[in-house]
mmCIF file with all atom_site columns, C-alpha atoms in Angstrom:
data_model
loop_
_atom_site.group_PDB
_atom_site.id
_atom_site.type_symbol
_atom_site.label_atom_id
_atom_site.label_alt_id
_atom_site.label_comp_id
_atom_site.label_asym_id
_atom_site.label_entity_id
_atom_site.label_seq_id
_atom_site.pdbx_PDB_ins_code
_atom_site.Cartn_x
_atom_site.Cartn_y
_atom_site.Cartn_z
_atom_site.occupancy
_atom_site.B_iso_or_equiv
_atom_site.pdbx_formal_charge
_atom_site.auth_seq_id
_atom_site.auth_comp_id
_atom_site.auth_asym_id
_atom_site.auth_atom_id
_atom_site.pdbx_PDB_model_num
ATOM 1   C CA . MET U 1 1   ? 95.219  153.918 129.787 1.00 79.00 ? 1   MET U CA 1
ATOM 2   C CA . TYR U 1 2   ? 94.171  150.283 130.043 1.00 92.00 ? 2   TYR U CA 1
ATOM 3   C CA . SER U 1 3   ? 95.974  146.944 130.176 1.00 94.00 ? 3   SER U CA 1
ATOM 4   C CA . PRO U 1 4   ? 94.612  143.810 128.483 1.00 94.00 ? 4   PRO U CA 1
ATOM 5   C CA . ILE U 1 5   ? 92.783  141.294 130.638 1.00 92.00 ? 5   ILE U CA 1
ATOM 6   C CA . ASN U 1 6   ? 94.616  137.989 130.482 1.00 87.00 ? 6   ASN U CA 1
ATOM 7   C CA . ILE U 1 7   ? 92.455  135.027 129.591 1.00 83.00 ? 7   ILE U CA 1
ATOM 8   C CA . LYS U 1 8   ? 93.486  131.449 129.000 1.00 77.00 ? 8   LYS U CA 1
ATOM 9   C CA . ARG U 1 9   ? 93.636  130.083 125.517 1.00 72.00 ? 9   ARG U CA 1
ATOM 10  C CA . SER U 1 10  ? 90.968  127.436 125.949 1.00 67.00 ? 10  SER U CA 1
ATOM 11  C CA . SER U 1 11  ? 90.023  124.707 123.515 1.00 47.00 ? 11  SER U CA 1
ATOM 12  C CA . LYS U 1 12  ? 86.820  126.497 122.523 1.00 52.00 ? 12  LYS U CA 1
ATOM 13  C CA . PHE U 1 13  ? 88.840  129.028 120.530 1.00 52.00 ? 13  PHE U CA 1
ATOM 14  C CA . GLY U 1 14  ? 90.490  126.317 118.409 1.00 49.00 ? 14  GLY U CA 1
ATOM 15  C CA . ASN U 1 15  ? 92.289  127.727 115.395 1.00 59.00 ? 15  ASN U CA 1
ATOM 16  C CA . ASN U 1 16  ? 90.838  131.199 115.930 1.00 83.00 ? 16  ASN U CA 1
ATOM 17  C CA . TYR U 1 17  ? 93.639  132.294 118.244 1.00 89.00 ? 17  TYR U CA 1
ATOM 18  C CA . TRP U 1 18  ? 95.975  134.983 116.921 1.00 92.00 ? 18  TRP U CA 1
ATOM 19  C CA . GLU U 1 19  ? 99.072  136.564 118.419 1.00 93.00 ? 19  GLU U CA 1
ATOM 20  C CA . ALA U 1 20  ? 100.653 139.424 116.503 1.00 94.00 ? 20  ALA U CA 1
ATOM 21  C CA . TYR U 1 21  ? 102.994 142.353 117.024 1.00 94.00 ? 21  TYR U CA 1
ATOM 22  C CA . SER U 1 22  ? 101.358 145.777 117.276 1.00 95.00 ? 22  SER U CA 1
ATOM 23  C CA . PRO U 1 23  ? 103.488 148.634 115.881 1.00 92.00 ? 23  PRO U CA 1
ATOM 24  C CA . LYS U 1 24  ? 101.152 151.126 117.594 1.00 94.00 ? 24  LYS U CA 1
ATOM 25  C CA . LEU U 1 25  ? 101.526 149.578 121.049 1.00 95.00 ? 25  LEU U CA 1
ATOM 26  C CA . LYS U 1 26  ? 105.072 148.214 120.615 1.00 93.00 ? 26  LYS U CA 1
ATOM 27  C CA . ARG U 1 27  ? 103.967 144.865 122.051 1.00 94.00 ? 27  ARG U CA 1
ATOM 28  C CA . ASN U 1 28  ? 102.211 141.660 121.066 1.00 95.00 ? 28  ASN U CA 1
ATOM 29  C CA . VAL U 1 29  ? 98.424  141.493 121.065 1.00 96.00 ? 29  VAL U CA 1
ATOM 30  C CA . ARG U 1 30  ? 96.379  138.329 121.605 1.00 94.00 ? 30  ARG U CA 1
ATOM 31  C CA . LEU U 1 31  ? 93.105  137.933 119.736 1.00 94.00 ? 31  LEU U CA 1
ATOM 32  C CA . PHE U 1 32  ? 90.578  135.151 120.085 1.00 92.00 ? 32  PHE U CA 1
ATOM 33  C CA . SER U 1 33  ? 88.652  135.065 116.826 1.00 92.00 ? 33  SER U CA 1
ATOM 34  C CA . ASP U 1 34  ? 89.243  135.644 113.131 1.00 95.00 ? 34  ASP U CA 1
ATOM 35  C CA . LEU U 1 35  ? 86.807  138.552 113.267 1.00 96.00 ? 35  LEU U CA 1
ATOM 36  C CA . GLU U 1 36  ? 88.738  140.147 116.144 1.00 96.00 ? 36  GLU U CA 1
ATOM 37  C CA . TYR U 1 37  ? 91.920  139.780 114.121 1.00 97.00 ? 37  TYR U CA 1
ATOM 38  C CA . ASP U 1 38  ? 90.414  141.495 111.075 1.00 98.00 ? 38  ASP U CA 1
ATOM 39  C CA . PHE U 1 39  ? 89.115  144.320 113.260 1.00 98.00 ? 39  PHE U CA 1
ATOM 40  C CA . TRP U 1 40  ? 92.547  144.721 114.855 1.00 98.00 ? 40  TRP U CA 1
ATOM 41  C CA . VAL U 1 41  ? 94.125  145.017 111.383 1.00 98.00 ? 41  VAL U CA 1
ATOM 42  C CA . LEU U 1 42  ? 91.828  147.961 110.597 1.00 98.00 ? 42  LEU U CA 1
ATOM 43  C CA . VAL U 1 43  ? 92.514  149.605 113.967 1.00 98.00 ? 43  VAL U CA 1
ATOM 44  C CA . GLU U 1 44  ? 96.266  149.070 113.776 1.00 97.00 ? 44  GLU U CA 1
ATOM 45  C CA . THR U 1 45  ? 96.568  150.569 110.298 1.00 96.00 ? 45  THR U CA 1
ATOM 46  C CA . ASP U 1 46  ? 94.164  153.505 110.738 1.00 97.00 ? 46  ASP U CA 1
ATOM 47  C CA . PRO U 1 47  ? 96.266  156.695 110.983 1.00 95.00 ? 47  PRO U CA 1
ATOM 48  C CA . LYS U 1 48  ? 93.386  158.491 112.736 1.00 96.00 ? 48  LYS U CA 1
ATOM 49  C CA . ILE U 1 49  ? 93.559  156.091 115.691 1.00 97.00 ? 49  ILE U CA 1
ATOM 50  C CA . PHE U 1 50  ? 96.073  157.078 118.361 1.00 97.00 ? 50  PHE U CA 1
ATOM 51  C CA . THR U 1 51  ? 96.010  154.000 120.586 1.00 98.00 ? 51  THR U CA 1
ATOM 52  C CA . PHE U 1 52  ? 93.902  151.047 121.673 1.00 98.00 ? 52  PHE U CA 1
ATOM 53  C CA . CYS U 1 53  ? 93.789  148.137 124.092 1.00 98.00 ? 53  CYS U CA 1
ATOM 54  C CA . GLU U 1 54  ? 92.349  144.678 123.564 1.00 97.00 ? 54  GLU U CA 1
ATOM 55  C CA . ARG U 1 55  ? 90.114  143.325 126.364 1.00 95.00 ? 55  ARG U CA 1
ATOM 56  C CA . PRO U 1 56  ? 90.513  146.582 128.328 1.00 95.00 ? 56  PRO U CA 1
ATOM 57  C CA . PHE U 1 57  ? 87.860  146.161 130.980 1.00 90.00 ? 57  PHE U CA 1
ATOM 58  C CA . GLU U 1 58  ? 85.803  143.488 132.697 1.00 90.00 ? 58  GLU U CA 1
ATOM 59  C CA . VAL U 1 59  ? 82.218  143.915 133.902 1.00 92.00 ? 59  VAL U CA 1
ATOM 60  C CA . LYS U 1 60  ? 80.706  141.678 136.578 1.00 86.00 ? 60  LYS U CA 1
ATOM 61  C CA . TYR U 1 61  ? 76.988  140.972 136.770 1.00 85.00 ? 61  TYR U CA 1
ATOM 62  C CA . PHE U 1 62  ? 74.473  138.577 138.331 1.00 80.00 ? 62  PHE U CA 1
ATOM 63  C CA . ASN U 1 63  ? 72.610  136.042 136.220 1.00 77.00 ? 63  ASN U CA 1
ATOM 64  C CA . LYS U 1 64  ? 69.058  134.870 136.908 1.00 76.00 ? 64  LYS U CA 1
ATOM 65  C CA . ASN U 1 65  ? 70.403  132.319 139.415 1.00 76.00 ? 65  ASN U CA 1
ATOM 66  C CA . ASN U 1 66  ? 72.159  135.107 141.316 1.00 79.00 ? 66  ASN U CA 1
ATOM 67  C CA . LYS U 1 67  ? 75.559  133.841 140.237 1.00 81.00 ? 67  LYS U CA 1
ATOM 68  C CA . VAL U 1 68  ? 78.321  136.358 139.543 1.00 81.00 ? 68  VAL U CA 1
ATOM 69  C CA . LEU U 1 69  ? 79.463  136.251 135.912 1.00 82.00 ? 69  LEU U CA 1
ATOM 70  C CA . LYS U 1 70  ? 82.033  138.260 133.984 1.00 87.00 ? 70  LYS U CA 1
ATOM 71  C CA . THR U 1 71  ? 82.109  139.720 130.508 1.00 90.00 ? 71  THR U CA 1
ATOM 72  C CA . PHE U 1 72  ? 84.517  142.097 128.809 1.00 91.00 ? 72  PHE U CA 1
ATOM 73  C CA . PHE U 1 73  ? 84.840  144.526 125.945 1.00 95.00 ? 73  PHE U CA 1
ATOM 74  C CA . ASN U 1 74  ? 86.890  143.344 122.985 1.00 95.00 ? 74  ASN U CA 1
ATOM 75  C CA . MET U 1 75  ? 88.642  146.661 122.524 1.00 97.00 ? 75  MET U CA 1
ATOM 76  C CA . TRP U 1 76  ? 88.997  150.227 123.717 1.00 98.00 ? 76  TRP U CA 1
ATOM 77  C CA . VAL U 1 77  ? 89.995  152.687 121.001 1.00 98.00 ? 77  VAL U CA 1
ATOM 78  C CA . LYS U 1 78  ? 91.148  156.288 121.245 1.00 98.00 ? 78  LYS U CA 1
ATOM 79  C CA . TRP U 1 79  ? 91.294  158.481 118.148 1.00 98.00 ? 79  TRP U CA 1
ATOM 80  C CA . ARG U 1 80  ? 93.725  161.336 117.637 1.00 96.00 ? 80  ARG U CA 1
ATOM 81  C CA . ASN U 1 81  ? 90.859  163.830 118.031 1.00 96.00 ? 81  ASN U CA 1
ATOM 82  C CA . GLY U 1 82  ? 90.304  162.558 121.585 1.00 97.00 ? 82  GLY U CA 1
ATOM 83  C CA . HIS U 1 83  ? 87.185  160.465 120.918 1.00 98.00 ? 83  HIS U CA 1
ATOM 84  C CA . GLU U 1 84  ? 87.091  157.131 122.769 1.00 98.00 ? 84  GLU U CA 1
ATOM 85  C CA . GLU U 1 85  ? 84.936  154.026 122.400 1.00 98.00 ? 85  GLU U CA 1
ATOM 86  C CA . PHE U 1 86  ? 84.505  150.712 124.161 1.00 98.00 ? 86  PHE U CA 1
ATOM 87  C CA . ILE U 1 87  ? 83.864  148.193 121.401 1.00 97.00 ? 87  ILE U CA 1
ATOM 88  C CA . VAL U 1 88  ? 82.337  144.734 121.215 1.00 96.00 ? 88  VAL U CA 1
ATOM 89  C CA . VAL U 1 89  ? 83.276  142.592 118.213 1.00 95.00 ? 89  VAL U CA 1
ATOM 90  C CA . LYS U 1 90  ? 80.607  140.032 117.383 1.00 93.00 ? 90  LYS U CA 1
ATOM 91  C CA . TYR U 1 91  ? 79.086  138.362 114.364 1.00 93.00 ? 91  TYR U CA 1
ATOM 92  C CA . SER U 1 92  ? 75.764  139.929 113.416 1.00 92.00 ? 92  SER U CA 1
ATOM 93  C CA . THR U 1 93  ? 73.884  136.815 114.563 1.00 89.00 ? 93  THR U CA 1
ATOM 94  C CA . ASN U 1 94  ? 75.064  137.426 118.157 1.00 82.00 ? 94  ASN U CA 1
ATOM 95  C CA . VAL U 1 95  ? 74.630  141.176 118.597 1.00 78.00 ? 95  VAL U CA 1
ATOM 96  C CA . THR U 1 96  ? 71.568  140.827 120.848 1.00 76.00 ? 96  THR U CA 1
ATOM 97  C CA . SER U 1 97  ? 73.226  138.600 123.454 1.00 81.00 ? 97  SER U CA 1
ATOM 98  C CA . THR U 1 98  ? 72.889  139.267 127.189 1.00 83.00 ? 98  THR U CA 1
ATOM 99  C CA . ASN U 1 99  ? 76.595  140.041 127.508 1.00 86.00 ? 99  ASN U CA 1
ATOM 100 C CA . ILE U 1 100 ? 76.359  142.858 124.985 1.00 91.00 ? 100 ILE U CA 1
ATOM 101 C CA . LYS U 1 101 ? 73.357  144.364 126.761 1.00 91.00 ? 101 LYS U CA 1
ATOM 102 C CA . ILE U 1 102 ? 75.287  144.280 130.051 1.00 92.00 ? 102 ILE U CA 1
ATOM 103 C CA . LEU U 1 103 ? 78.271  146.054 128.487 1.00 95.00 ? 103 LEU U CA 1
ATOM 104 C CA . GLU U 1 104 ? 76.098  148.649 126.783 1.00 94.00 ? 104 GLU U CA 1
ATOM 105 C CA . GLN U 1 105 ? 74.307  149.368 130.058 1.00 93.00 ? 105 GLN U CA 1
ATOM 106 C CA . TRP U 1 106 ? 77.652  149.781 131.854 1.00 94.00 ? 106 TRP U CA 1
ATOM 107 C CA . CYS U 1 107 ? 78.722  152.345 129.257 1.00 96.00 ? 107 CYS U CA 1
ATOM 108 C CA . GLN U 1 108 ? 75.480  154.266 129.648 1.00 96.00 ? 108 GLN U CA 1
ATOM 109 C CA . GLU U 1 109 ? 75.841  154.342 133.433 1.00 95.00 ? 109 GLU U CA 1
ATOM 110 C CA . HIS U 1 110 ? 79.475  155.490 133.249 1.00 95.00 ? 110 HIS U CA 1
ATOM 111 C CA . LYS U 1 111 ? 78.971  157.905 130.330 1.00 97.00 ? 111 LYS U CA 1
ATOM 112 C CA . LYS U 1 112 ? 81.269  155.993 127.989 1.00 97.00 ? 112 LYS U CA 1
ATOM 113 C CA . ASN U 1 113 ? 80.850  155.624 124.240 1.00 98.00 ? 113 ASN U CA 1
ATOM 114 C CA . PHE U 1 114 ? 79.781  152.136 123.198 1.00 97.00 ? 114 PHE U CA 1
ATOM 115 C CA . ALA U 1 115 ? 79.917  150.512 119.760 1.00 97.00 ? 115 ALA U CA 1
ATOM 116 C CA . ILE U 1 116 ? 79.386  147.115 118.166 1.00 96.00 ? 116 ILE U CA 1
ATOM 117 C CA . ARG U 1 117 ? 81.440  145.980 115.188 1.00 97.00 ? 117 ARG U CA 1
ATOM 118 C CA . SER U 1 118 ? 80.255  142.969 113.220 1.00 96.00 ? 118 SER U CA 1
ATOM 119 C CA . GLU U 1 119 ? 81.443  141.259 110.056 1.00 97.00 ? 119 GLU U CA 1
ATOM 120 C CA . ILE U 1 120 ? 79.216  143.705 108.172 1.00 97.00 ? 120 ILE U CA 1
ATOM 121 C CA . ASN U 1 121 ? 81.342  146.664 109.314 1.00 95.00 ? 121 ASN U CA 1
ATOM 122 C CA . ILE U 1 122 ? 84.691  144.904 109.447 1.00 98.00 ? 122 ILE U CA 1
ATOM 123 C CA . ARG U 1 123 ? 84.580  142.840 106.263 1.00 98.00 ? 123 ARG U CA 1
ATOM 124 C CA . GLY U 1 124 ? 82.143  144.914 104.248 1.00 97.00 ? 124 GLY U CA 1
ATOM 125 C CA . ASN U 1 125 ? 84.961  146.608 102.328 1.00 98.00 ? 125 ASN U CA 1
ATOM 126 C CA . THR U 1 126 ? 87.171  143.729 101.232 1.00 98.00 ? 126 THR U CA 1
ATOM 127 C CA . VAL U 1 127 ? 89.465  145.984 99.187  1.00 98.00 ? 127 VAL U CA 1
ATOM 128 C CA . LEU U 1 128 ? 90.322  148.113 102.224 1.00 98.00 ? 128 LEU U CA 1
ATOM 129 C CA . LEU U 1 129 ? 90.799  145.105 104.497 1.00 98.00 ? 129 LEU U CA 1
ATOM 130 C CA . GLU U 1 130 ? 93.114  143.329 102.044 1.00 98.00 ? 130 GLU U CA 1
ATOM 131 C CA . ASN U 1 131 ? 95.120  146.518 101.504 1.00 98.00 ? 131 ASN U CA 1
ATOM 132 C CA . MET U 1 132 ? 95.551  146.940 105.257 1.00 97.00 ? 132 MET U CA 1
ATOM 133 C CA . LYS U 1 133 ? 96.664  143.316 105.617 1.00 97.00 ? 133 LYS U CA 1
ATOM 134 C CA . LEU U 1 134 ? 99.250  144.047 102.935 1.00 96.00 ? 134 LEU U CA 1
ATOM 135 C CA . LEU U 1 135 ? 100.346 147.223 104.727 1.00 95.00 ? 135 LEU U CA 1
ATOM 136 C CA . LEU U 1 136 ? 100.725 145.720 108.197 1.00 93.00 ? 136 LEU U CA 1
ATOM 137 C CA . PRO U 1 137 ? 103.933 143.663 107.676 1.00 91.00 ? 137 PRO U CA 1
ATOM 138 C CA . TYR U 1 138 ? 105.691 146.746 106.313 1.00 87.00 ? 138 TYR U CA 1
ATOM 139 C CA . LEU U 1 139 ? 104.930 148.578 109.555 1.00 85.00 ? 139 LEU U CA 1
ATOM 140 C CA . SER U 1 140 ? 106.078 145.645 111.682 1.00 80.00 ? 140 SER U CA 1
ATOM 141 C CA . ASN U 1 141 ? 109.273 144.687 109.863 1.00 75.00 ? 141 ASN U CA 1
ATOM 142 C CA . ARG U 1 142 ? 111.017 148.046 109.861 1.00 60.00 ? 142 ARG U CA 1
ATOM 143 C CA . SER U 1 143 ? 110.406 150.982 112.179 1.00 61.00 ? 143 SER U CA 1
ATOM 144 C CA . HIS U 1 144 ? 111.483 153.597 109.638 1.00 76.00 ? 144 HIS U CA 1
ATOM 145 C CA . PRO U 1 145 ? 112.096 153.435 105.860 1.00 82.00 ? 145 PRO U CA 1
ATOM 146 C CA . ILE U 1 146 ? 114.974 155.203 104.113 1.00 89.00 ? 146 ILE U CA 1
ATOM 147 C CA . ASP U 1 147 ? 114.645 158.955 104.690 1.00 93.00 ? 147 ASP U CA 1
ATOM 148 C CA . THR U 1 148 ? 115.536 159.893 101.118 1.00 95.00 ? 148 THR U CA 1
ATOM 149 C CA . ASP U 1 149 ? 112.756 157.622 99.819  1.00 95.00 ? 149 ASP U CA 1
ATOM 150 C CA . LEU U 1 150 ? 110.218 159.434 101.987 1.00 95.00 ? 150 LEU U CA 1
ATOM 151 C CA . TYR U 1 151 ? 111.539 162.797 100.835 1.00 96.00 ? 151 TYR U CA 1
ATOM 152 C CA . VAL U 1 152 ? 111.441 162.159 97.090  1.00 96.00 ? 152 VAL U CA 1
ATOM 153 C CA . ILE U 1 153 ? 107.932 160.693 97.216  1.00 97.00 ? 153 ILE U CA 1
ATOM 154 C CA . LYS U 1 154 ? 106.622 163.656 99.207  1.00 97.00 ? 154 LYS U CA 1
ATOM 155 C CA . GLN U 1 155 ? 108.250 166.005 96.699  1.00 96.00 ? 155 GLN U CA 1
ATOM 156 C CA . GLU U 1 156 ? 106.636 164.228 93.744  1.00 96.00 ? 156 GLU U CA 1
ATOM 157 C CA . ILE U 1 157 ? 103.120 164.454 95.187  1.00 97.00 ? 157 ILE U CA 1
ATOM 158 C CA . GLN U 1 158 ? 103.500 167.851 96.855  1.00 93.00 ? 158 GLN U CA 1
ATOM 159 C CA . ARG U 1 159 ? 101.292 169.641 94.324  1.00 90.00 ? 159 ARG U CA 1
ATOM 160 C CA . ASN U 1 160 ? 99.300  166.873 92.628  1.00 94.00 ? 160 ASN U CA 1
ATOM 161 C CA . LYS U 1 161 ? 98.098  163.369 93.343  1.00 96.00 ? 161 LYS U CA 1
ATOM 162 C CA . HIS U 1 162 ? 99.907  160.683 91.376  1.00 97.00 ? 162 HIS U CA 1
ATOM 163 C CA . SER U 1 163 ? 99.556  156.969 90.817  1.00 98.00 ? 163 SER U CA 1
ATOM 164 C CA . VAL U 1 164 ? 101.977 154.397 92.150  1.00 98.00 ? 164 VAL U CA 1
ATOM 165 C CA . GLY U 1 165 ? 102.758 153.543 88.527  1.00 98.00 ? 165 GLY U CA 1
ATOM 166 C CA . TYR U 1 166 ? 103.781 157.153 87.890  1.00 97.00 ? 166 TYR U CA 1
ATOM 167 C CA . LEU U 1 167 ? 106.131 157.065 90.885  1.00 97.00 ? 167 LEU U CA 1
ATOM 168 C CA . GLU U 1 168 ? 107.616 153.722 89.835  1.00 97.00 ? 168 GLU U CA 1
ATOM 169 C CA . ASP U 1 169 ? 108.304 155.032 86.322  1.00 97.00 ? 169 ASP U CA 1
ATOM 170 C CA . ARG U 1 170 ? 109.707 158.355 87.493  1.00 95.00 ? 170 ARG U CA 1
ATOM 171 C CA . LEU U 1 171 ? 111.800 157.317 90.510  1.00 95.00 ? 171 LEU U CA 1
ATOM 172 C CA . SER U 1 172 ? 114.794 154.995 90.501  1.00 92.00 ? 172 SER U CA 1
ATOM 173 C CA . ILE U 1 173 ? 114.405 153.537 93.992  1.00 94.00 ? 173 ILE U CA 1
ATOM 174 C CA . GLY U 1 174 ? 112.510 150.371 93.100  1.00 92.00 ? 174 GLY U CA 1
ATOM 175 C CA . SER U 1 175 ? 108.876 149.355 93.557  1.00 93.00 ? 175 SER U CA 1
ATOM 176 C CA . SER U 1 176 ? 109.369 147.607 96.920  1.00 91.00 ? 176 SER U CA 1
ATOM 177 C CA . ARG U 1 177 ? 110.950 150.694 98.497  1.00 93.00 ? 177 ARG U CA 1
ATOM 178 C CA . ILE U 1 178 ? 108.227 152.897 97.012  1.00 95.00 ? 178 ILE U CA 1
ATOM 179 C CA . LYS U 1 179 ? 105.581 150.622 98.525  1.00 94.00 ? 179 LYS U CA 1
ATOM 180 C CA . GLU U 1 180 ? 107.315 150.652 101.911 1.00 92.00 ? 180 GLU U CA 1
ATOM 181 C CA . ALA U 1 181 ? 107.623 154.445 101.898 1.00 94.00 ? 181 ALA U CA 1
ATOM 182 C CA . ILE U 1 182 ? 103.987 154.937 100.847 1.00 96.00 ? 182 ILE U CA 1
ATOM 183 C CA . PHE U 1 183 ? 102.731 152.630 103.582 1.00 94.00 ? 183 PHE U CA 1
ATOM 184 C CA . HIS U 1 184 ? 104.862 154.410 106.177 1.00 93.00 ? 184 HIS U CA 1
ATOM 185 C CA . LEU U 1 185 ? 103.697 157.879 105.109 1.00 95.00 ? 185 LEU U CA 1
ATOM 186 C CA . TYR U 1 186 ? 100.075 156.701 105.040 1.00 96.00 ? 186 TYR U CA 1
ATOM 187 C CA . SER U 1 187 ? 100.288 155.157 108.516 1.00 93.00 ? 187 SER U CA 1
ATOM 188 C CA . LYS U 1 188 ? 101.647 158.452 109.889 1.00 92.00 ? 188 LYS U CA 1
ATOM 189 C CA . GLY U 1 189 ? 98.806  160.418 108.288 1.00 94.00 ? 189 GLY U CA 1
ATOM 190 C CA . ILE U 1 190 ? 101.233 162.389 106.108 1.00 96.00 ? 190 ILE U CA 1
ATOM 191 C CA . ILE U 1 191 ? 99.724  161.186 102.842 1.00 97.00 ? 191 ILE U CA 1
ATOM 192 C CA . ASP U 1 192 ? 96.377  159.734 101.859 1.00 97.00 ? 192 ASP U CA 1
ATOM 193 C CA . ALA U 1 193 ? 95.451  157.177 99.213  1.00 97.00 ? 193 ALA U CA 1
ATOM 194 C CA . ASN U 1 194 ? 92.352  155.598 97.708  1.00 97.00 ? 194 ASN U CA 1
ATOM 195 C CA . LEU U 1 195 ? 93.074  152.325 99.498  1.00 97.00 ? 195 LEU U CA 1
ATOM 196 C CA . HIS U 1 196 ? 89.371  151.927 100.245 1.00 97.00 ? 196 HIS U CA 1
ATOM 197 C CA . CYS U 1 197 ? 88.520  151.280 96.605  1.00 98.00 ? 197 CYS U CA 1
ATOM 198 C CA . ILE U 1 198 ? 91.692  150.395 94.654  1.00 97.00 ? 198 ILE U CA 1
ATOM 199 C CA . PRO U 1 199 ? 93.893  147.354 95.411  1.00 97.00 ? 199 PRO U CA 1
ATOM 200 C CA . PHE U 1 200 ? 97.500  148.361 95.967  1.00 97.00 ? 200 PHE U CA 1
ATOM 201 C CA . GLY U 1 201 ? 99.222  148.457 92.586  1.00 96.00 ? 201 GLY U CA 1
ATOM 202 C CA . ARG U 1 202 ? 100.145 150.811 89.789  1.00 97.00 ? 202 ARG U CA 1
ATOM 203 C CA . ASN U 1 203 ? 96.641  152.322 89.616  1.00 98.00 ? 203 ASN U CA 1
ATOM 204 C CA . LEU U 1 204 ? 96.525  153.371 93.274  1.00 98.00 ? 204 LEU U CA 1
ATOM 205 C CA . GLU U 1 205 ? 96.673  157.153 93.727  1.00 98.00 ? 205 GLU U CA 1
ATOM 206 C CA . VAL U 1 206 ? 98.463  158.938 96.579  1.00 98.00 ? 206 VAL U CA 1
ATOM 207 C CA . TRP U 1 207 ? 98.505  162.576 97.675  1.00 97.00 ? 207 TRP U CA 1
ATOM 208 C CA . ILE U 1 208 ? 99.630  164.819 100.519 1.00 96.00 ? 208 ILE U CA 1
ATOM 209 C CA . ASN U 1 209 ? 97.146  164.896 103.391 1.00 89.00 ? 209 ASN U CA 1
ATOM 210 C CA . GLU U 1 210 ? 95.853  168.413 103.965 1.00 79.00 ? 210 GLU U CA 1
#
């Protein structure tokens, strides 16, 4: 397990500084770019990801003037299947920088998995990203929805997938509680939904995860 490297919020970050509560980690995370924030949203809401750490590790190296410099990974991620990656989050125009090459080399030498995430990966699916930004406050504001809401929704979709509109018409618990329960069940990996292609609404379909 890793702990985040503390760095000062310098003026160069400007309005790109984010601090948000992580339901997965049960603590606040600090992020230093809009792209990092969007990537964190996808990590935080992915039920296949078990845990993560922002700025988990620092690598020291010598520049051409023999001066010691430091660089760090933006995130370490561990999936529920045990797979781990050290990840650099950069815009596609900066993916060939010296810092990234240093970090990739460190991973090769230490037999760690290395990955780069750019705006192409992170923001390529705007429907998914917007759905996850909608989901996140529901995970943060309440640790557990009403148990009976979870039960009746699971019962309704036990055999067949159904739309949110179907559940709203059939159940008498209100659309906001249905949304909260669906987001909770999705985040726990109990149900799945076509959130990657349909904005959350009456047309979204949900089903029990096999």
